[in-house]
Amino acid sequence: MRLHLLALLAKEPAHGYELKQALEQTFGAAYPSPNIGQIYVTLARLEKDGLVRAVDVEQSNRPNKKVYYLTATGREALTTWVEEPTEGPRVRDEFYMKLVLAPLTGIADRMALISRQRRHYLGLMRELNEVMERSESTVARLLVEGAMLHLQADLDWLERCQEELC
Amino acid sequence: MLKAHNLVKIYAASGVPVHAVRGLDLEIEAGEFVAIMGPSGSGKSTLIHMLGGLDPRTSGEIWLDGKRVDTLSESGWALLRRKKVGFVFQGFNLVANMTVADNVELPALLAGTSPREARERREQLLDKLSLSDRAEASPGQLSGGEQQRVALARALANRPALLLADEPTGNLDSRNTRDVLRLLGEVHRGGQTIVMVTHDARVAALADRVVSLLDGEIVDDGRIPRRKIAGAGEVIDLR
Ligand SMILES: Nc1ncnc2c1ncn2[C@@H]1O[C@H](COP(=O)(O)OP(=O)(O)OP(=O)(O)O)[C@@H](O)[C@H]1O
Ligand SMILES: [Mg+2]
């Protein structure tokens, strides 16, 4: 979450609760609803690492609140994050290891492994369908759609494995 | 509702016999939604055509609503389909010289539905599939995705007890697929039985059960696991 918070702070200084709201508004149903405690912990670490700094803002009849802003080092870290290429979601595949190795052990045959995995992926796809129905923002829908396309590719690949190995 | 016992299809036209379906057993309950998956050439179309009486079986039995139907004549099948089976073909099979509206209304009219009712149902279906403005077009003027949705509307026009569909979303983009998913969801909740061949996991995921074919045989037949989830965070891992 570190870099997500840095990105939001690059837009404007904010306190913890505002960051939580900004995440919710931007990502809608697509984002695992951020926990406020986790946001404060992350902000404290970012401050310790010199990526953000906090100023105390006095409030009339409440305790002071901390408003965070991005430092030059923070902006640099953010730029590096944005500019570096991003790893695809499945560079390593544990299922593939099972598929290749399990038959050697006699624990399970490939057909059974593939069938079980297919049902599991379809179960995930059903959940994505449900999330999609509940997603109102374009940002959220695109995220879900991306996940669906990946899952479809995984299923197509299972079919290839079945054709070649079973 | 629908039952196949030791169903076999051997194509022999070209000299070398092709075993497209090899002794397959399948039992589908009323109201169930079954997805049929499998690689190209595994026998999915052959199976669903046999289940709809569109391609004769080589041997084995097919039972529909407690009656044996594999022994029916072509006209017997035609009558049965009119009454209770909707079929979506992989290649659409729309009537080329009729408008979209007439294509969709025809099966209902043939089944004896009043013209007014057939028309209302047609309007509803085309609306749900975002096709209302194409009602007066002819199939030749439609994109592949549009023709595919018209074929689905036509198959549902009669509110068939059994919907058999062969790749009904193969040509659709995401938005149109969502329309189709919603409509299929409604049809399923309404209690109609659905047997659908599909490569599209979004569609298959709506099913209660998935049957996987490989080389004309069933290699898996089981329910799709269902969890209760609270939010997207449990499904998608954002870093
Ligand atoms: N009319 C036919 N004459 C001869 N062989 C046929 C005929 N129709 C299908 N086949 C063969 O039967 C096998 C199963 O074909 P089928 O069309 O049922 O596959 P499928 O699973 O629907 O594939 P796809 O995903 O490509 O639609 C294939 O080997 C195919 O070549
Ligand atoms: Mg086919």
Coordinates of C-alpha atoms and ligand atoms in Angstrom, one line a residue:
Chain A
M1 CA 0.0 0.0 0.0
R2 CA 3.1 2.3 0.5
L3 CA 3.2 3.4 -3.1
H4 CA -0.6 3.8 -3.5
L5 CA -0.5 6.3 -0.5
L6 CA 2.5 8.1 -2.0
A7 CA 0.7 8.5 -5.3
L8 CA -2.4 10.0 -3.5
L9 CA -0.2 12.3 -1.5
A10 CA 1.5 13.5 -4.7
K11 CA -1.8 15.0 -5.7
E12 CA -2.3 16.8 -2.4
P13 CA -1.4 16.6 1.3
A14 CA -4.0 14.6 3.3
H15 CA -4.6 13.0 6.6
G16 CA -5.1 9.3 7.1
Y17 CA -8.8 9.2 6.9
E18 CA -8.9 11.2 3.7
L19 CA -6.5 8.7 2.1
K20 CA -8.8 5.9 3.1
Q21 CA -11.7 7.7 1.4
A22 CA -9.7 8.5 -1.7
L23 CA -8.8 4.8 -2.1
E24 CA -12.4 3.8 -1.8
Q25 CA -13.7 6.5 -4.2
T26 CA -11.1 5.7 -6.8
F27 CA -11.3 1.9 -6.8
G28 CA -14.8 1.3 -5.7
A29 CA -15.6 -2.4 -5.3
A30 CA -12.4 -3.4 -6.9
Y31 CA -10.2 -2.5 -3.9
P32 CA -9.9 -4.6 -0.8
S33 CA -11.5 -2.1 1.6
P34 CA -8.5 -0.4 3.3
N35 CA -8.2 -0.7 7.0
I36 CA -7.6 2.7 8.7
G37 CA -5.1 1.2 11.2
Q38 CA -3.1 -0.2 8.4
I39 CA -3.0 3.2 6.7
Y40 CA -1.7 4.8 9.9
V41 CA 1.0 2.2 10.3
T42 CA 2.1 2.5 6.7
L43 CA 2.2 6.3 7.0
A44 CA 4.3 6.1 10.1
R45 CA 6.8 3.8 8.2
L46 CA 6.9 6.1 5.2
E47 CA 7.6 9.0 7.6
K48 CA 10.4 7.1 9.3
D49 CA 11.9 6.3 5.8
G50 CA 11.8 10.0 4.9
L51 CA 9.3 9.6 2.1
V52 CA 6.6 11.7 3.7
R53 CA 6.5 14.3 6.4
A54 CA 3.7 15.2 8.8
V55 CA 2.5 18.5 10.2
D56 CA 0.2 18.8 13.1
V57 CA -2.9 20.8 12.4
E58 CA -4.8 22.2 15.3
Q59 CA -8.4 21.5 15.6
S60 CA -10.7 23.6 17.8
N61 CA -12.3 21.0 20.1
R62 CA -10.5 17.8 19.0
P63 CA -7.0 16.5 19.3
N64 CA -4.6 17.7 16.6
K65 CA -4.6 15.8 13.3
K66 CA -1.6 14.9 11.3
V67 CA -1.5 16.0 7.7
Y68 CA 1.0 14.2 5.5
Y69 CA 2.8 15.5 2.5
L70 CA 5.3 14.0 0.0
T71 CA 9.0 14.7 0.3
A72 CA 11.5 14.9 -2.6
T73 CA 12.7 11.4 -1.7
G74 CA 9.1 10.3 -1.7
R75 CA 8.5 11.7 -5.2
E76 CA 11.6 10.0 -6.4
A77 CA 10.4 6.6 -5.1
L78 CA 7.1 7.2 -6.7
T79 CA 8.6 8.0 -10.0
T80 CA 10.8 4.9 -9.9
W81 CA 7.7 2.8 -9.1
V82 CA 5.7 4.3 -12.0
E83 CA 8.5 4.0 -14.5
E84 CA 9.8 0.5 -13.8
P85 CA 8.2 -2.4 -15.8
T86 CA 5.6 -4.4 -13.9
E87 CA 5.9 -8.2 -13.5
G88 CA 3.0 -10.1 -15.1
P89 CA 0.7 -11.8 -12.7
R90 CA 1.9 -15.4 -13.2
V91 CA 5.5 -15.6 -13.9
R92 CA 5.8 -18.6 -11.7
D93 CA 3.1 -21.2 -11.5
E94 CA 2.8 -23.6 -8.6
F95 CA 0.1 -25.6 -10.3
Y96 CA 2.5 -26.4 -13.1
M97 CA 4.9 -27.9 -10.7
K98 CA 2.2 -30.1 -9.2
L99 CA 1.1 -31.1 -12.7
V100 CA 4.6 -32.1 -13.7
L101 CA 5.7 -33.7 -10.4
A102 CA 2.6 -35.2 -8.8
P103 CA 2.2 -38.1 -11.2
L104 CA 5.7 -39.2 -10.5
T105 CA 4.8 -39.6 -6.8
G106 CA 1.6 -41.5 -7.6
I107 CA -0.4 -39.2 -5.4
A108 CA -2.7 -37.9 -8.2
D109 CA -3.1 -38.3 -11.9
R110 CA -2.9 -35.3 -14.3
M111 CA -6.5 -35.6 -15.4
A112 CA -7.8 -35.3 -11.9
L113 CA -5.5 -32.4 -11.1
I114 CA -6.6 -30.5 -14.2
S115 CA -10.2 -31.1 -13.6
R116 CA -10.0 -30.0 -10.0
Q117 CA -8.1 -26.9 -11.0
R118 CA -10.6 -26.1 -13.7
R119 CA -13.5 -26.2 -11.3
H120 CA -11.5 -24.0 -8.9
Y121 CA -10.9 -21.4 -11.6
L122 CA -14.6 -21.5 -12.6
G123 CA -15.5 -20.9 -9.0
L124 CA -13.2 -17.9 -9.0
M125 CA -14.8 -16.7 -12.2
R126 CA -18.2 -16.9 -10.7
E127 CA -17.0 -14.6 -7.9
L128 CA -15.6 -12.2 -10.4
N129 CA -18.9 -12.2 -12.2
E130 CA -20.5 -11.2 -8.9
V131 CA -18.0 -8.5 -8.2
M132 CA -18.5 -7.2 -11.7
E133 CA -22.2 -6.9 -11.2
R134 CA -21.5 -4.8 -8.1
S135 CA -18.8 -2.6 -9.6
E136 CA -20.1 0.8 -10.5
S137 CA -16.9 2.7 -11.5
T138 CA -15.1 2.2 -14.8
V139 CA -11.9 1.7 -12.9
A140 CA -13.3 -1.1 -10.8
R141 CA -14.9 -2.8 -13.9
L142 CA -11.7 -2.7 -15.9
L143 CA -9.7 -4.3 -13.0
V144 CA -12.3 -7.1 -12.8
E145 CA -12.3 -7.5 -16.5
G146 CA -8.5 -7.8 -16.5
A147 CA -8.7 -10.5 -13.9
M148 CA -11.3 -12.3 -15.9
L149 CA -9.2 -12.3 -19.1
H150 CA -6.3 -13.7 -17.1
L151 CA -8.5 -16.4 -15.7
Q152 CA -9.8 -17.3 -19.2
A153 CA -6.2 -17.6 -20.4
D154 CA -5.5 -20.0 -17.4
L155 CA -8.4 -22.1 -18.4
D156 CA -7.4 -22.2 -22.0
W157 CA -4.0 -23.3 -20.9
L158 CA -5.4 -26.1 -18.7
E159 CA -7.2 -27.3 -21.8
R160 CA -3.9 -27.4 -23.7
C161 CA -2.3 -29.3 -20.8
Q162 CA -5.1 -31.8 -21.0
E163 CA -4.7 -32.2 -24.7
E164 CA -1.0 -32.7 -24.5
L165 CA -0.4 -34.6 -21.3
C166 CA -3.5 -36.7 -20.7
Chain B
M1 CA -35.4 -34.0 -17.5
L2 CA -32.7 -35.0 -20.0
K3 CA -30.8 -38.2 -20.0
A4 CA -28.3 -39.8 -22.4
H5 CA -27.3 -43.4 -22.0
N6 CA -24.2 -44.9 -23.7
L7 CA -24.5 -42.4 -26.5
V8 CA -22.3 -42.9 -29.5
K9 CA -21.7 -41.0 -32.7
I10 CA -19.5 -42.2 -35.5
Y11 CA -19.3 -40.1 -38.6
A12 CA -18.5 -42.4 -41.6
A13 CA -19.3 -40.1 -44.6
S14 CA -15.7 -39.6 -45.7
G15 CA -14.7 -43.2 -45.6
V16 CA -12.6 -43.2 -42.5
P17 CA -14.9 -43.5 -39.5
V18 CA -14.6 -40.7 -36.9
H19 CA -15.6 -41.5 -33.3
A20 CA -16.9 -38.2 -32.3
V21 CA -18.8 -39.3 -29.2
R22 CA -17.8 -42.6 -27.4
G23 CA -20.4 -44.1 -25.1
L24 CA -21.4 -41.1 -23.1
D25 CA -23.7 -41.1 -20.0
L26 CA -25.3 -37.9 -18.8
E27 CA -28.2 -37.1 -16.6
I28 CA -29.6 -33.5 -16.3
E29 CA -32.2 -32.5 -13.7
A30 CA -35.0 -30.0 -14.5
G31 CA -33.8 -26.5 -13.8
E32 CA -30.2 -27.4 -13.9
F33 CA -27.6 -25.2 -15.8
V34 CA -24.9 -27.4 -17.3
A35 CA -21.8 -26.1 -19.1
I36 CA -20.1 -28.4 -21.5
M37 CA -16.4 -27.6 -22.1
G38 CA -13.5 -29.2 -23.9
P39 CA -10.9 -28.7 -26.6
S40 CA -11.8 -28.2 -30.2
G41 CA -12.9 -31.5 -31.8
S42 CA -13.7 -33.1 -28.5
G43 CA -17.3 -33.7 -29.6
K44 CA -19.2 -30.9 -27.9
S45 CA -21.3 -29.8 -31.0
T46 CA -21.9 -33.4 -31.9
L47 CA -23.3 -34.1 -28.5
I48 CA -25.5 -31.1 -28.2
H49 CA -26.8 -31.7 -31.8
M50 CA -27.8 -35.2 -30.8
L51 CA -29.5 -34.0 -27.6
G52 CA -31.6 -31.6 -29.7
G53 CA -32.4 -34.2 -32.4
L54 CA -30.5 -32.3 -35.1
D55 CA -28.0 -35.1 -35.8
P56 CA -29.0 -38.8 -35.5
R57 CA -27.1 -40.8 -32.9
T58 CA -25.2 -43.9 -34.0
S59 CA -26.3 -45.9 -30.9
G60 CA -27.4 -45.3 -27.4
E61 CA -30.5 -43.7 -25.9
I62 CA -31.8 -40.2 -25.3
W63 CA -34.6 -39.5 -22.9
L64 CA -36.5 -36.2 -22.5
D65 CA -39.1 -35.8 -19.7
G66 CA -39.3 -39.6 -19.3
K67 CA -39.9 -40.3 -23.0
R68 CA -37.4 -42.0 -25.2
V69 CA -36.7 -39.5 -28.1
D70 CA -33.7 -40.9 -30.0
T71 CA -36.1 -43.0 -31.9
L72 CA -38.3 -40.1 -33.1
S73 CA -38.6 -39.3 -36.8
E74 CA -37.3 -35.9 -38.0
S75 CA -40.8 -34.5 -38.0
G76 CA -41.4 -35.9 -34.5
W77 CA -38.3 -34.0 -33.3
A78 CA -39.3 -30.9 -35.1
L79 CA -42.6 -31.0 -33.2
L80 CA -40.9 -31.6 -29.9
R81 CA -38.4 -28.8 -30.4
R82 CA -41.2 -26.4 -31.2
K83 CA -42.9 -27.3 -27.9
K84 CA -40.0 -27.4 -25.5
V85 CA -36.5 -27.0 -26.9
G86 CA -34.7 -23.8 -27.9
F87 CA -31.5 -24.3 -29.9
V88 CA -28.6 -21.8 -30.5
F89 CA -26.3 -23.0 -33.2
Q90 CA -22.6 -22.4 -33.3
G91 CA -23.1 -20.8 -36.8
F92 CA -26.3 -18.9 -35.8
N93 CA -28.5 -20.3 -38.7
L94 CA -30.7 -17.3 -39.0
V95 CA -33.2 -17.1 -41.9
A96 CA -31.4 -14.8 -44.3
N97 CA -34.4 -13.2 -46.0
M98 CA -36.4 -12.4 -42.9
T99 CA -35.9 -9.4 -40.6
V100 CA -34.4 -9.8 -37.1
A101 CA -37.8 -9.3 -35.6
D102 CA -39.4 -12.0 -37.7
N103 CA -36.5 -14.4 -37.0
V104 CA -37.2 -14.1 -33.3
E105 CA -40.9 -14.2 -33.5
L106 CA -41.1 -17.2 -35.9
P107 CA -40.6 -20.0 -33.4
A108 CA -43.3 -18.6 -31.1
L109 CA -45.7 -18.2 -33.9
L110 CA -45.0 -21.8 -35.1
A111 CA -45.7 -23.0 -31.6
G112 CA -49.1 -21.3 -31.7
T113 CA -48.4 -18.2 -29.6
S114 CA -50.6 -15.3 -30.5
P115 CA -49.0 -12.7 -32.7
R116 CA -49.3 -10.0 -30.0
E117 CA -47.6 -12.2 -27.4
A118 CA -44.9 -13.2 -29.8
R119 CA -44.2 -9.6 -30.6
E120 CA -44.1 -8.5 -26.9
R121 CA -41.7 -11.3 -26.1
R122 CA -39.5 -10.4 -29.1
E123 CA -39.4 -6.8 -28.0
Q124 CA -38.4 -7.8 -24.5
L125 CA -35.7 -10.1 -25.6
L126 CA -34.2 -7.7 -28.2
D127 CA -34.2 -5.0 -25.6
K128 CA -32.4 -7.1 -23.0
L129 CA -29.8 -7.9 -25.6
S130 CA -29.4 -4.2 -26.7
L131 CA -30.7 -5.1 -30.2
S132 CA -34.0 -3.1 -30.3
D133 CA -32.7 -0.7 -33.0
R134 CA -31.7 -3.7 -35.2
A135 CA -35.2 -5.2 -35.3
E136 CA -35.9 -4.3 -38.9
A137 CA -32.4 -5.3 -40.2
S138 CA -31.8 -8.5 -42.1
P139 CA -29.2 -10.9 -40.7
G140 CA -26.8 -10.1 -43.5
Q141 CA -26.6 -6.6 -42.2
L142 CA -25.5 -7.6 -38.7
S143 CA -22.1 -8.1 -37.2
G144 CA -21.2 -11.6 -36.0
G145 CA -21.9 -10.6 -32.4
E146 CA -25.3 -9.2 -33.2
Q147 CA -26.3 -12.3 -35.2
Q148 CA -25.3 -14.4 -32.2
R149 CA -27.5 -12.5 -29.9
V150 CA -30.4 -12.7 -32.3
A151 CA -29.9 -16.4 -32.4
L152 CA -30.1 -16.5 -28.6
A153 CA -33.3 -14.3 -28.6
R154 CA -34.9 -16.7 -31.1
A155 CA -34.1 -19.7 -29.1
L156 CA -35.7 -18.1 -26.0
A157 CA -38.7 -16.7 -27.8
N158 CA -40.8 -19.7 -26.8
R159 CA -39.7 -19.8 -23.2
P160 CA -38.5 -23.4 -23.9
A161 CA -38.2 -25.7 -20.9
L162 CA -34.8 -26.8 -22.3
L163 CA -32.3 -24.4 -23.9
L164 CA -29.5 -26.1 -25.8
A165 CA -26.8 -23.6 -26.9
D166 CA -23.6 -24.2 -28.8
E167 CA -21.0 -21.4 -28.1
P168 CA -23.6 -18.6 -27.7
T169 CA -21.0 -16.0 -26.8
G170 CA -18.1 -16.9 -29.1
N171 CA -18.3 -13.6 -31.0
L172 CA -19.2 -11.2 -28.3
D173 CA -17.2 -8.4 -26.7
S174 CA -17.3 -7.8 -22.9
R175 CA -20.3 -5.5 -22.8
N176 CA -22.5 -7.8 -25.0
T177 CA -21.4 -10.7 -23.0
R178 CA -22.7 -9.0 -19.8
D179 CA -26.1 -8.6 -21.5
V180 CA -26.1 -12.3 -22.3
L181 CA -24.9 -13.3 -18.8
R182 CA -27.8 -11.3 -17.2
L183 CA -30.3 -12.9 -19.6
L184 CA -29.0 -16.4 -18.9
G185 CA -29.1 -15.7 -15.2
E186 CA -32.8 -14.7 -15.5
V187 CA -33.6 -17.8 -17.6
H188 CA -31.9 -20.0 -15.1
R189 CA -33.6 -18.4 -12.1
G190 CA -36.9 -18.8 -14.0
G191 CA -36.4 -22.6 -13.8
Q192 CA -35.6 -23.3 -17.4
T193 CA -33.0 -26.1 -18.0
I194 CA -29.9 -25.0 -19.8
V195 CA -27.2 -27.1 -21.5
M196 CA -24.5 -24.9 -23.0
V197 CA -21.3 -25.6 -24.9
T198 CA -18.9 -22.9 -24.1
H199 CA -15.2 -21.9 -24.1
D200 CA -16.1 -18.7 -22.3
A201 CA -15.4 -19.1 -18.6
R202 CA -17.6 -16.1 -17.6
V203 CA -20.6 -18.0 -19.1
A204 CA -19.5 -21.4 -17.8
A205 CA -19.1 -19.9 -14.3
L206 CA -22.9 -19.2 -14.2
A207 CA -23.6 -22.9 -14.5
D208 CA -24.3 -25.2 -11.6
R209 CA -22.2 -27.9 -13.1
V210 CA -19.5 -28.4 -15.6
V211 CA -19.0 -31.4 -17.9
S212 CA -15.6 -31.7 -19.6
L213 CA -15.2 -33.7 -22.8
L214 CA -12.0 -35.0 -24.3
D215 CA -11.9 -37.1 -27.4
G216 CA -15.6 -37.8 -27.2
E217 CA -15.6 -38.9 -23.6
I218 CA -16.6 -37.3 -20.3
V219 CA -13.4 -36.8 -18.3
D220 CA -15.0 -34.7 -15.5
D221 CA -18.5 -34.0 -14.4
G222 CA -19.1 -32.0 -11.2
R223 CA -20.3 -28.9 -9.5
I224 CA -18.6 -25.6 -9.6
P225 CA -17.5 -24.7 -6.0
R226 CA -19.3 -21.8 -4.4
R227 CA -18.0 -19.6 -1.6
K228 CA -19.6 -16.6 -0.1
I229 CA -17.4 -13.6 -0.6
A230 CA -17.5 -10.2 1.1
G231 CA -15.6 -8.1 -1.4
A232 CA -13.3 -8.0 -4.4
G233 CA -10.3 -8.0 -2.2
E234 CA -10.9 -11.7 -1.6
V235 CA -10.7 -12.4 -5.3
I236 CA -8.2 -9.9 -6.7
D237 CA -4.9 -9.3 -5.1
L238 CA -3.8 -5.7 -5.7
R239 CA -0.2 -4.8 -4.9
Ligands
LIG1 N1 -20.3 -33.9 -40.4 C1 -19.1 -34.5 -40.0 N2 -18.5 -35.4 -40.7 C2 -17.4 -36.0 -40.3 N3 -16.8 -35.7 -39.1 C3 -17.3 -34.8 -38.4 C4 -18.5 -34.1 -38.7 N4 -18.8 -33.2 -37.7 C5 -17.8 -33.3 -36.8 N5 -16.9 -34.3 -37.2 C6 -15.8 -34.7 -36.4 O1 -16.2 -35.1 -35.1 C7 -15.3 -34.6 -34.1 C8 -16.1 -33.8 -33.1 O2 -16.5 -32.6 -33.7 P1 -17.4 -31.5 -33.0 O3 -17.8 -30.5 -34.0 O4 -18.4 -32.2 -32.2 O5 -16.3 -30.8 -32.0 P2 -16.4 -29.6 -31.0 O6 -16.0 -30.1 -29.7 O7 -17.8 -29.0 -31.2 O8 -15.3 -28.6 -31.6 P3 -15.2 -27.0 -31.6 O9 -14.9 -26.5 -30.3 O10 -14.2 -26.7 -32.6 O11 -16.6 -26.5 -32.1 C9 -14.2 -33.9 -34.8 O12 -13.1 -34.8 -35.0 C10 -14.8 -33.5 -36.2 O13 -13.8 -33.5 -37.2
MG2 MG -18.4 -27.1 -31.9

